[in-house]
Structures are given as C-alpha cells and as structure tokens.
Amino acid sequence: MTSFPSAAPTIAFWGAVPRRLILTLIIIASSSMGCEGRGCHDNELRALLEIRKAFNFPNVSALPDWGHSTTNGGTDCCGWPGITCDSNTDRIVEMVLFAKRLSAAEETWHPDLTMLAEFGKLERLNLGFNHMGGVIQEVLNLSNNHIQDSLPTAIASMDTMESLDLSHNDLSGSIPLERVQLSSLSIFSVAFNNLHGPIPSVICNLKNLKLLDLSLNILNGPIPSCLCSLRSLTELDLSYNELQGDIPSCFGSFQSLAILNLFSNQFEGNYSSSMCSIESLTELHLSYDACPGNIPACLGNLQKLKYLQLGNRLNGSIPSSMFHNLTELTTLQINSDQLEGTLKFSVFANLSKLKEVDISSGRGLEIDTEAPISWHPSFQLSDLSIRDCVVNKRSNKRLPTFLWTQKTLETLILMGTSITDTLPIGLFCNSSLSSLDLRSNNISGLFVLPCHNASKNAFEINLSDNHLYGPLPKSIGLFFPKLNIFRIARNELEGPIPSSLTDRELNLLDLSDNHFSGKLPLGFTRNQTILSYVNVSYNQLQGELLPADAYMPLLQVLIIKNNKFTGSLLPKLANSSLLFIIDAGYNHFIENFSQALPLLPYMIVLSLPENRVQGYIPRTLCQMRYLRSLDLSGNNLSGVIPPCLHNISSWTSNIPRDSPIWIDSGPADPTVLLTSKNLARPFKADILYRMTLLDISLNKIHGVIPGEIGKLKGLRSLNLSNNQIQGFIPVSIADMNILESLDLSRNRLSGIIPEGMVHLNSLATLSLAFNNLSGIIPNRGQFPTFSKSSFEGNPGLCGIPVEKSCSSNNDGSNVTTDIGKNEENSKSLEDILFYSFCIVTFNLGFWGFLAGIFFNFVWRMMYFKIIDEL
C-alpha cells in the first residue's frame, strides 16, 4: 500500500482502495487547529444548526452534542465535535462529519446543504460515507456517496482549497473543472465514477497539483501534453479508462513523478521513449491494450523502481537485462497470454529486496529455476505466483528447488505449470506458509502428512486437478489447526472422508470428482458454523446427507450431485437462509416438494434432477425472486404449472437482478452443470449468474401451459417435455424474446403453432415433437433452421420440413384448430356449462322446496306461521 507524499503530511485516511495513493481524500487545512477566542460567528453557528437538522432528517439522532449548553464550549461551535476554528479569526476552517448517518437506513440521502456557502474560510470538509445522493448544487461532494452532476460553483472558486476528492460517486459527463479557480489545489481525485470525454486541458492550470487520480472512468482521447507542465506532480493515475493515442514524449521530463499508472487503456506505439527517462519513478503500471508490444528493456534504467506491473497484450520474451539494475524492486507483476521464450529465475538472484513475484502467460512462456545450478537467491519472498507457464521443462518439470531456501514464504501459487513431481508436503514444514495452491499440474502420489505441528499457519490448501491417489490420512485435520479452505477436487482419492477435518473451522470444502465413499461426517453439518461452501459431487458417498439436527446457518453453496445420498434434504436446510446454490441432482433423495421446500430468499440455482421428488410445485417457489435456474427434471412431480412464476423477477427481465450475496469469483467460484439446447454444460461465475433456465421435464405435470408464461421474458431455456400437459401453445410465448431453447415435446398439446413464434430470433433449439399439433409449420424467422425431428409425431402438421403438403382443406386459413377460435370455443363452452349448472341448481332447489311444503304437513304449518308473523 502506498502513502501520501511527504509534502502533505496532514492528509487523513478513510476507506480502502487497493494500490491507490488516494484512499479517501478530504479537503485539507494548512492553518492552525486551535479554537480559542470569543467563539464562532453567528452566521456560522446558525448554519451548523441547519446542518444538524439536515443530518437528522428523517428520524436520525446524529450530532447530539451540537448546540447544547452541556457541550464543551456551550453555544461556542468552535468546541463542538468535528469543528475546528482559526485561533485568530474564530472562523470555521475544518468540519469533519464522516459517517454520521451510519445508524440511518441505507437508502440514498438527498440533503439540501446550501448553507455551506456561509463558511467562507472553510479549508477542510469531510462528508464521506453518509449515503448522500442527488444532484448537488452548492454542496461539496466527497468520496463514497452517490453524488451526481458537477463541481459546485461555490467550491470551484475556493482558492485556499488544497485537496478535493470526488471519488466513488455517480458523477457523469465530463470532468467537472469548467469553472475551477482552485489555485492552491495539490490533490484532486475523481476516481470510480462514470465520467467520459477527453481529459480537459484546464487541469494543466492547477500548477500546484501533486496528485491527480482520474482512474476507473470512461475517459477517452489522448493524454494532453500540457500535463508535462505540472512540475510538482508526484502521482498520476489514468488507469482503467479508454484513453488512446501515444504517451506524450515529454513525460520523460518529469522530475518528481514517483507513481505512474497507465494500466488498461487503448494507447498505441512504443512506451520506451517516454517511460524509460522518468528516473524518479518508484511505481509503474503499464499495459498494451490497443496493439501488442514488447517489454522495453530500457525499463532497467529506472533504478528507483520498487513496484513494476506489466500486463495485457505483451508479446515476445521477458528481457533478462532489464533486472540487472533494479536493485530496489520489491514487487514484480508480469501477466500476458502472449509471452514466449525462457525466463531464468536466476536473473533475480541479486534483487535482495524482492518480496512478491507474479508471472502468468498462455503457456508460451517457460520459466527455468534450475539453471545455472550454482545460483543462489539473495531475496526472501513472501508471495510467489506462477500461473500457466511451463516450469523447468529442461529439468524434468521438477518443483523449483530454491523454494526450500525461502523461510518467509506466505503464499505459493504454482498453477498450471506442468510440474511432474510427488506432493511436496514438506513445504508445510515452513511454518510461515499460509496458502499453497498447486492445482492443475501433474503431481502424483499419496497425501503424506508433514512435520507434526509445523503447519500451524496453513490457511488454504488447493491441490485440485492432479493425480493424487489413495486415502486421505485419518489425522489430517490435526496437522492443520488453522485450515479454512481445503480443495482437492479432480484427483483419484478414495476411502472415507476423515472426520478429523470436522475439527477445523472450515469455510470452504471441495472434495469433488474423486472416489470417496461412506457417509459425510456429521461434524460438517453440526459443528461447522462458518461452513459456507460444500462440494462433494461426483463421488460414491451414501446415506443421509444431513442429520435431523443439522445446523449450517452460513451455508451459501451446496453441490452434492452424482452420489448415492438418500433420505430428505430440503426441510433440513430451513436454517440455511443464505443459500443461493443447491445442486443435488442424480442422487436418491425422497422429497414431497409441495411440503418440503423452505423459503430460501436468495436462491439463484436450484437443481434436483433425477431424484425421487414428488408432490406439486408450491407457490413458495414464486417468492424466490432471485431464482435464475430451476431444474426438477426426471422426478415424480404432478399437479399443474403454477401461474405465479412471473413473480420471480429474475425471469421477467433480461437484466440480471443482483443477489445480495452472489459470489461470482474468488475462492468459491461455483460451477454447476445445467442442460440447455440439449447439451449438459458447466456454467460458472458470471456465465452461471446470467443463465436463466426452467426445466421440469420427465415428470407427471398436467393441465395447460398458463398464459402468464409469456411474462418470463428473461428466460433463456424452457423445457416442459415428457409430461401430460394438454391444451394449446399460448400465443404469449412469442413475447419470450431472449429464449434460446424450447422443448415442449412428448405432451398432449393440440392446436396450431402460434405464428408469433417466428419473432423468437434467439431461438436456437426447438422441439414440439410427439404432440397433437396441426396446421402449417411457420416458415419464417428461425423456423427454417429446425429439422424434421423438431416436429415429428404430429400427424396434423404440414409444410416444410415434415414433407407433407398442406391441402386446401388443411391450410392455415381453414384450420379449425386456430388458437383464437379454440379459445373462443372453449370460452363459449365454459359459459354454457356455467349457466346450465345455475339453471339446474335453481330448479332443483325451488321445486324441492315446493315439494317439501306440499307433501310435509309439519313444514307446511311452519311456513304458514312464518308468513303470518311477517
């Protein structure tokens, strides 16, 4: 983490932004902080009371010590918390109101704070983290709110202001500096907004600027060369924009620039002429995004460099000569899919201050850590990450031997490096190691336990996608007391899952795609109160997965498909209200779905195919508004399709609704196998989140397809095949405009194919086979791309591609099964039946009453008595 330049020692830090000098900037005062004298001015006192009123609207108790006689200073606002006055003039120069509305509701707050204009000598103001929003007029907008619009006119002319932060807001349009006269401004940040357009040349008028952060916006155009006139600039961050053109050659004239970040833009040309001459640089971030480029060897001239990040479309080899003079280097990151050649690790031998190395490529880069044999590292790494490179191709792809000299190593990632060796469990004898990731290699052999108690700091172990075999040691959990993440998927391990793992407070467990057998240890479900991710799919586990007293309140992802689990599952997850993925297909669970389904409000993927689920689909399902993929195929469900499915808001819009707890990357990285377009494919991360699917095929669903199905405009795959559904294909199905796969085959559907379905332009797979459909097959839109198999088994269909001509008695204009006519006839039949029922019921009641009066003497006397009394 970087720090502010020494020229601004009074800057306060709030918030956290990785690798950014600006974490949360505030406006800074250079005057004294004293507060003696006759007290604050009346107009400023009144303005502060108005501010307190604004902060407390509605129903908030912020700033309780302002304006009370018991407050230090009484009505002298210079003594109020967060307020500082100038000791000579008693004018307010500092106001810190950071996070004063945290107790309030989290909705955006739209205050009217125009009274800030009363503070003419204000030099420092912090309003960060107050959920502010709206269009600001004369209000200073600071970081981490929801501020919109542009820089207020009252602030733009405050020539005493030294630092201004508008980062982490909702600013749009161009950079808000049109009317700025901030001649004293030394720090300016508009990072993390939605600003677009070019970088305005008016920035070049801020001659005292030391730090300029325009990162993470949508800025375009070239870098104005006049930025080179900012001789005091020590940090420049233009990363993650869409800037184009060449880097101005005058950048080499910077004398004080220490941090330069140009990462992720669309720059062209060679950087070496402008970059290699900035001898003051200590931190440099470069990438090639518009066109590939080589790593300039002249970067080795930057002898003060401590942090070097190079990425994206780099090609060629990594020049070894570049590292000879970078003796101050502590962090090196080189990441590109187009690197090639061989990098000898010995070129780092004399970089004694090197702590972090992160190198990745598309397997075109070879890394040799063994030549020459005599080399010895002077560094002690804390983090080493080598991903998708070929390691030690000339040394039998062995594990790097220099690792045994690294006594302070905390993180080791050798992923996809083709290492062919036995499991280096001895690395855990290095007590400093907390994270070991050796996935996607050719490591083989038994899992052998390390030195006793030497692995006390092991927090994460990932050995997935290797060739480990045999059982896991029974006492494995005892050797890793701090183990939190354990992944050993896609190996050849067998035997029972050691119960000693349940003695650890695991957060993530992935043992999938092995040959584990027996039962899942009960400790995972009873004692693991922090377990959030479980994947034991594709094993041979059996028995009941969860006991009756299962308690997993933090569980979010449960993937257990392709085992032999029995018993009931869903009712025992009622306490796991944070669940958003259940993938439990291809087991032997016995569920009454209509009674067993708990309300899981954050559910995104619910997959239970090929089990023994019966009952009907309950309305509880319609309350899961974030649900995106539902697979209940191959069960014994009955009943009808509930018409409330359009209450699932994620299915009614093609814009995904964010689940509050969705994990799209990181340690969990869930992968779910879903069937769409007749293919079972793995979906993960963002792709899984954007997939919308409803599959209730191979059940006993009856009734009709509700007309509300057309409201599911966000659905991509719909499979209702192999059921007992009858009636017509709803006309509204044509409204499902992003539908890619539709299977209604093997039901009892009748009528024609709605003509509106030709407008389903995304439809790639269609099956209406084996129903009772009739009429002409549409021949527009996607329909000409579908084969005969999509329509077979419907004797009444004619036209292409079933090769049955449509006669004059069987054309579209004379088909008696037209949807509209069928629906009209159906409605008329319903009306006839209703009125007939009413007439019959009335006649039976009326004549039955008269018959009772006529033939029953007692009833007749009672009736006459009632009439007489009336």
Coordinates of C-alpha atoms in Angstrom, one line a residue, residues 16-344:
A16 CA -9.5 1.3 1.4
V17 CA -8.7 1.2 -2.3
P18 CA -6.0 -1.4 -3.3
R19 CA -2.8 0.1 -4.6
R20 CA -4.1 3.6 -4.7
L21 CA -2.5 6.6 -3.1
I22 CA -5.9 8.1 -2.7
L23 CA -7.9 6.0 -0.3
T24 CA -10.5 8.7 0.6
L25 CA -9.4 12.3 0.1
I26 CA -10.7 15.2 2.1
I27 CA -10.2 18.9 1.9
I28 CA -7.2 19.9 3.9
A29 CA -6.4 22.9 6.1
S30 CA -2.9 24.3 6.4
S31 CA -3.9 26.7 9.2
S32 CA -3.8 26.1 12.9
M33 CA -6.3 23.8 14.6
G34 CA -6.8 25.9 17.7
C35 CA -10.1 27.3 18.7
E36 CA -9.7 30.0 21.3
G37 CA -11.2 33.4 21.3
R38 CA -14.7 34.9 21.6
G39 CA -16.5 32.0 19.8
C40 CA -17.7 31.2 16.4
H41 CA -19.5 33.7 14.2
D42 CA -23.3 33.9 14.5
N43 CA -23.9 33.2 10.8
E44 CA -21.7 30.1 11.0
L45 CA -23.4 29.0 14.2
R46 CA -26.9 29.2 12.6
A47 CA -25.6 27.3 9.5
L48 CA -24.3 24.5 11.7
L49 CA -27.6 24.1 13.4
E50 CA -29.3 23.9 10.0
I51 CA -26.7 21.2 9.0
R52 CA -27.6 19.3 12.2
K53 CA -31.3 19.5 11.2
A54 CA -30.5 18.2 7.7
F55 CA -28.4 15.3 9.1
N56 CA -31.3 14.3 11.4
F57 CA -33.9 14.1 8.7
P58 CA -35.8 11.9 8.9
N59 CA -35.6 10.3 12.4
V60 CA -31.9 10.2 12.8
S61 CA -30.0 11.2 16.0
A62 CA -26.8 12.4 14.6
L63 CA -24.5 15.2 16.1
P64 CA -26.2 15.0 19.6
D65 CA -23.5 17.3 21.1
W66 CA -24.1 20.2 18.8
G67 CA -26.0 23.2 20.3
H68 CA -26.3 22.0 23.9
S69 CA -25.2 24.0 26.9
T70 CA -23.5 20.9 28.3
T71 CA -21.3 20.7 25.3
N72 CA -17.7 21.8 25.8
G73 CA -17.9 25.4 24.8
G74 CA -21.7 25.6 25.2
T75 CA -23.0 27.6 22.2
D76 CA -19.5 28.2 21.1
C77 CA -19.5 26.0 18.0
C78 CA -15.7 26.0 17.9
G79 CA -15.9 23.5 20.8
W80 CA -18.3 21.2 19.1
P81 CA -17.1 17.7 18.0
G82 CA -15.8 17.7 14.4
I83 CA -15.4 21.5 14.2
T84 CA -12.1 23.4 14.2
C85 CA -11.8 27.2 14.1
D86 CA -8.9 29.5 13.3
S87 CA -7.4 30.8 16.6
N88 CA -7.1 34.3 15.4
T89 CA -10.3 34.9 13.5
D90 CA -12.7 32.3 15.1
R91 CA -13.8 31.4 11.6
I92 CA -14.5 27.7 11.0
V93 CA -11.7 26.1 8.9
E94 CA -12.4 22.4 9.4
M95 CA -15.5 20.3 9.6
V96 CA -15.3 16.5 9.9
L97 CA -18.8 14.9 9.6
F98 CA -17.5 11.5 8.4
A99 CA -20.1 8.6 8.6
K100 CA -22.5 10.4 10.9
R101 CA -25.6 8.7 9.4
L102 CA -24.5 5.1 9.8
S103 CA -27.4 4.4 12.1
A104 CA -29.8 5.6 9.4
A105 CA -31.5 3.5 6.8
E106 CA -29.2 2.6 3.9
E107 CA -31.3 4.3 1.3
T108 CA -29.7 7.2 -0.5
W109 CA -30.0 10.5 1.4
H110 CA -30.7 13.7 -0.6
P111 CA -29.8 16.7 1.7
D112 CA -30.0 20.4 1.0
L113 CA -26.8 21.8 2.4
T114 CA -26.6 25.1 0.6
M115 CA -25.8 26.7 4.0
L116 CA -22.2 25.5 3.5
A117 CA -21.8 28.7 1.5
E118 CA -21.7 30.5 4.9
F119 CA -18.3 29.0 5.6
G120 CA -16.2 31.3 3.6
K121 CA -12.9 30.3 5.2
L122 CA -13.5 26.5 5.2
E123 CA -10.4 24.7 4.2
R124 CA -11.2 21.1 5.2
L125 CA -14.5 19.3 4.9
N126 CA -15.2 15.6 5.3
L127 CA -18.7 14.3 4.4
G128 CA -17.7 10.8 3.4
F129 CA -19.7 7.7 3.9
N130 CA -23.1 9.4 4.6
H131 CA -25.1 7.7 1.8
M132 CA -25.5 11.1 0.1
G133 CA -27.1 11.4 -3.3
G134 CA -29.0 13.5 -5.7
V135 CA -28.0 16.5 -7.8
I136 CA -25.6 18.7 -5.9
Q137 CA -25.8 22.5 -6.4
E138 CA -23.7 24.3 -3.9
V139 CA -22.8 21.2 -1.8
L140 CA -19.3 19.9 -1.6
N141 CA -19.4 16.3 -2.8
L142 CA -16.9 13.9 -1.2
S143 CA -16.0 10.3 -1.7
N144 CA -18.1 7.2 -1.1
N145 CA -21.5 8.7 -1.6
H146 CA -23.9 8.7 -4.5
I147 CA -23.2 12.3 -5.7
Q148 CA -24.2 13.3 -9.3
D149 CA -23.8 16.4 -11.5
S150 CA -20.8 18.7 -11.4
L151 CA -18.5 20.6 -9.2
P152 CA -20.5 23.3 -7.2
T153 CA -19.8 26.9 -8.1
A154 CA -19.3 27.9 -4.5
I155 CA -16.5 25.3 -4.1
A156 CA -14.9 25.9 -7.5
S157 CA -13.7 29.3 -6.5
M158 CA -12.2 28.4 -3.1
D159 CA -8.6 29.3 -3.8
T160 CA -7.5 28.1 -0.4
M161 CA -8.5 24.5 -1.0
E162 CA -5.6 22.1 -1.1
S163 CA -7.3 18.7 -1.6
L164 CA -10.5 17.7 -3.3
D165 CA -11.9 14.2 -3.5
L166 CA -15.0 13.3 -5.6
S167 CA -14.2 9.6 -5.9
H168 CA -16.6 6.7 -5.5
N169 CA -19.7 8.6 -6.6
D170 CA -22.0 8.7 -9.5
L171 CA -20.6 11.6 -11.4
S172 CA -21.2 11.5 -15.2
G173 CA -20.5 13.8 -18.1
S174 CA -17.1 15.4 -18.4
I175 CA -14.5 16.1 -15.7
P176 CA -16.1 18.8 -13.5
L177 CA -13.5 21.5 -13.8
E178 CA -15.1 24.1 -16.1
R179 CA -15.2 26.9 -13.6
V180 CA -12.4 25.9 -11.3
Q181 CA -10.1 28.6 -9.8
L182 CA -8.5 26.3 -7.2
S183 CA -5.0 27.8 -7.4
S184 CA -3.9 26.0 -4.2
L185 CA -5.2 22.6 -5.1
S186 CA -2.5 19.9 -4.7
I187 CA -4.6 16.8 -4.7
F188 CA -7.5 16.0 -7.0
S189 CA -9.4 12.7 -7.4
V190 CA -12.5 11.8 -9.4
A191 CA -11.7 8.0 -9.4
F192 CA -14.5 5.4 -9.5
N193 CA -17.2 7.5 -11.4
N194 CA -18.8 7.4 -14.8
L195 CA -17.0 10.4 -16.3
H196 CA -16.4 10.4 -20.1
G197 CA -14.9 12.6 -22.8
P198 CA -11.4 13.8 -23.0
I199 CA -9.1 15.0 -20.2
P200 CA -9.7 18.8 -20.1
S201 CA -6.6 21.0 -20.6
V202 CA -7.9 23.2 -17.7
I203 CA -6.3 20.6 -15.4
C204 CA -2.9 21.9 -16.6
N205 CA -3.7 25.3 -14.9
L206 CA -3.5 23.6 -11.5
K207 CA 0.2 24.3 -11.2
N208 CA 0.5 23.1 -7.6
L209 CA -1.1 19.7 -8.3
K210 CA 0.9 16.9 -6.8
L211 CA -1.6 14.0 -7.1
L212 CA -4.0 13.5 -10.0
D213 CA -6.3 10.4 -10.0
L214 CA -8.7 10.0 -12.9
S215 CA -8.8 6.2 -12.8
L216 CA -11.8 3.9 -13.3
N217 CA -13.9 6.2 -15.5
I218 CA -14.8 6.1 -19.3
L219 CA -12.4 8.9 -20.4
N220 CA -11.2 8.8 -24.0
G221 CA -9.0 10.8 -26.4
P222 CA -5.3 11.4 -26.0
I223 CA -3.4 12.5 -22.9
P224 CA -2.9 16.3 -23.2
S225 CA 0.8 17.0 -23.4
C226 CA 0.3 20.1 -21.2
L227 CA 0.3 17.7 -18.2
C228 CA 4.0 17.7 -18.5
S229 CA 3.9 21.3 -17.3
L230 CA 2.8 20.1 -13.8
R231 CA 6.3 20.0 -12.4
S232 CA 5.1 19.3 -8.9
L233 CA 3.2 16.1 -9.9
T234 CA 4.3 13.1 -7.8
E235 CA 1.5 10.7 -8.7
L236 CA -0.6 10.3 -11.9
D237 CA -3.2 7.6 -12.2
L238 CA -5.1 7.3 -15.5
S239 CA -5.8 3.6 -15.3
Y240 CA -8.9 1.7 -16.4
N241 CA -10.2 4.3 -19.0
E242 CA -10.4 4.3 -22.7
L243 CA -7.6 6.8 -23.5
Q244 CA -6.0 6.5 -26.9
G245 CA -3.0 7.7 -28.9
D246 CA 0.6 7.8 -27.8
I247 CA 2.1 8.6 -24.5
P248 CA 3.5 12.1 -24.7
S249 CA 7.2 12.0 -25.2
C250 CA 7.5 14.9 -22.8
F251 CA 6.7 12.5 -19.9
G252 CA 10.4 11.9 -19.7
S253 CA 10.9 15.4 -18.4
F254 CA 9.1 14.7 -15.1
Q255 CA 11.5 15.2 -12.3
S256 CA 9.3 14.4 -9.3
L257 CA 6.8 11.8 -10.6
A258 CA 7.1 8.8 -8.3
I259 CA 3.9 6.8 -9.2
L260 CA 2.6 6.4 -12.8
N261 CA -0.4 4.2 -13.6
L262 CA -1.5 3.9 -17.2
F263 CA -2.9 0.4 -16.9
S264 CA -5.8 -0.8 -19.1
N265 CA -6.3 1.9 -21.7
Q266 CA -6.1 1.9 -25.5
F267 CA -2.6 3.5 -26.0
E268 CA -0.6 2.8 -29.1
G269 CA 3.0 2.9 -30.0
N270 CA 6.2 2.2 -28.1
Y271 CA 6.3 3.3 -24.5
S272 CA 10.1 3.3 -24.1
S273 CA 10.9 6.8 -25.3
S274 CA 8.6 8.4 -22.6
M275 CA 8.8 5.9 -19.8
C276 CA 12.5 5.0 -19.5
S277 CA 13.6 8.5 -18.8
I278 CA 11.5 9.2 -15.7
E279 CA 14.2 8.3 -13.3
S280 CA 12.2 9.4 -10.3
L281 CA 9.6 6.6 -10.7
T282 CA 9.2 4.2 -7.8
E283 CA 5.9 2.6 -9.0
L284 CA 5.0 1.9 -12.7
H285 CA 1.9 0.2 -14.1
L286 CA 1.9 -0.4 -17.9
S287 CA -0.2 -2.5 -20.3
Y288 CA -0.6 -2.9 -24.0
D289 CA -4.3 -2.9 -25.0
A290 CA -4.7 -1.4 -28.5
C291 CA -1.9 -3.5 -30.1
P292 CA 0.7 -6.0 -28.9
G293 CA 4.1 -4.7 -27.8
N294 CA 7.4 -5.9 -26.4
I295 CA 8.6 -5.2 -22.9
P296 CA 11.1 -2.4 -23.3
A297 CA 14.5 -3.5 -21.8
C298 CA 15.3 0.1 -21.0
L299 CA 12.9 0.0 -18.1
G300 CA 16.0 -1.3 -16.3
N301 CA 17.2 2.4 -16.3
L302 CA 14.6 3.1 -13.6
Q303 CA 16.9 2.3 -10.7
K304 CA 14.5 3.6 -8.0
L305 CA 11.7 1.4 -9.1
K306 CA 10.1 -0.6 -6.3
Y307 CA 6.8 -1.8 -7.9
L308 CA 6.5 -2.8 -11.5
Q309 CA 3.3 -4.1 -13.1
L310 CA 3.2 -5.1 -16.8
G311 CA 0.2 -6.7 -18.4
N312 CA -2.3 -7.5 -21.2
R313 CA -1.1 -7.8 -24.8
L314 CA 2.6 -8.2 -24.1
N315 CA 4.4 -10.4 -26.6
G316 CA 7.9 -11.7 -27.1
S317 CA 10.2 -12.7 -24.3
I318 CA 11.0 -11.0 -20.9
P319 CA 14.3 -9.2 -21.3
S320 CA 16.7 -10.5 -18.7
S321 CA 18.9 -7.5 -18.9
M322 CA 16.1 -5.4 -17.5
F323 CA 16.6 -6.6 -14.0
H324 CA 20.3 -6.1 -13.5
N325 CA 20.0 -2.6 -12.1
L326 CA 16.5 -2.8 -10.4
T327 CA 18.0 -3.4 -7.0
E328 CA 15.2 -1.6 -5.2
L329 CA 12.5 -3.7 -6.7
T330 CA 10.1 -5.3 -4.2
T331 CA 7.1 -6.3 -6.3
L332 CA 7.1 -7.6 -9.9
Q333 CA 3.9 -8.5 -11.8
I334 CA 4.1 -9.6 -15.5
N335 CA 0.8 -11.0 -16.9
S336 CA 0.0 -11.6 -20.5
D337 CA -1.3 -14.5 -22.7
Q338 CA 1.2 -13.9 -25.5
L339 CA 4.6 -14.1 -23.7
E340 CA 7.1 -16.6 -25.0
G341 CA 10.7 -17.6 -24.7
T342 CA 12.5 -18.6 -21.5
L343 CA 12.9 -16.6 -18.3
K344 CA 15.7 -17.8 -16.0

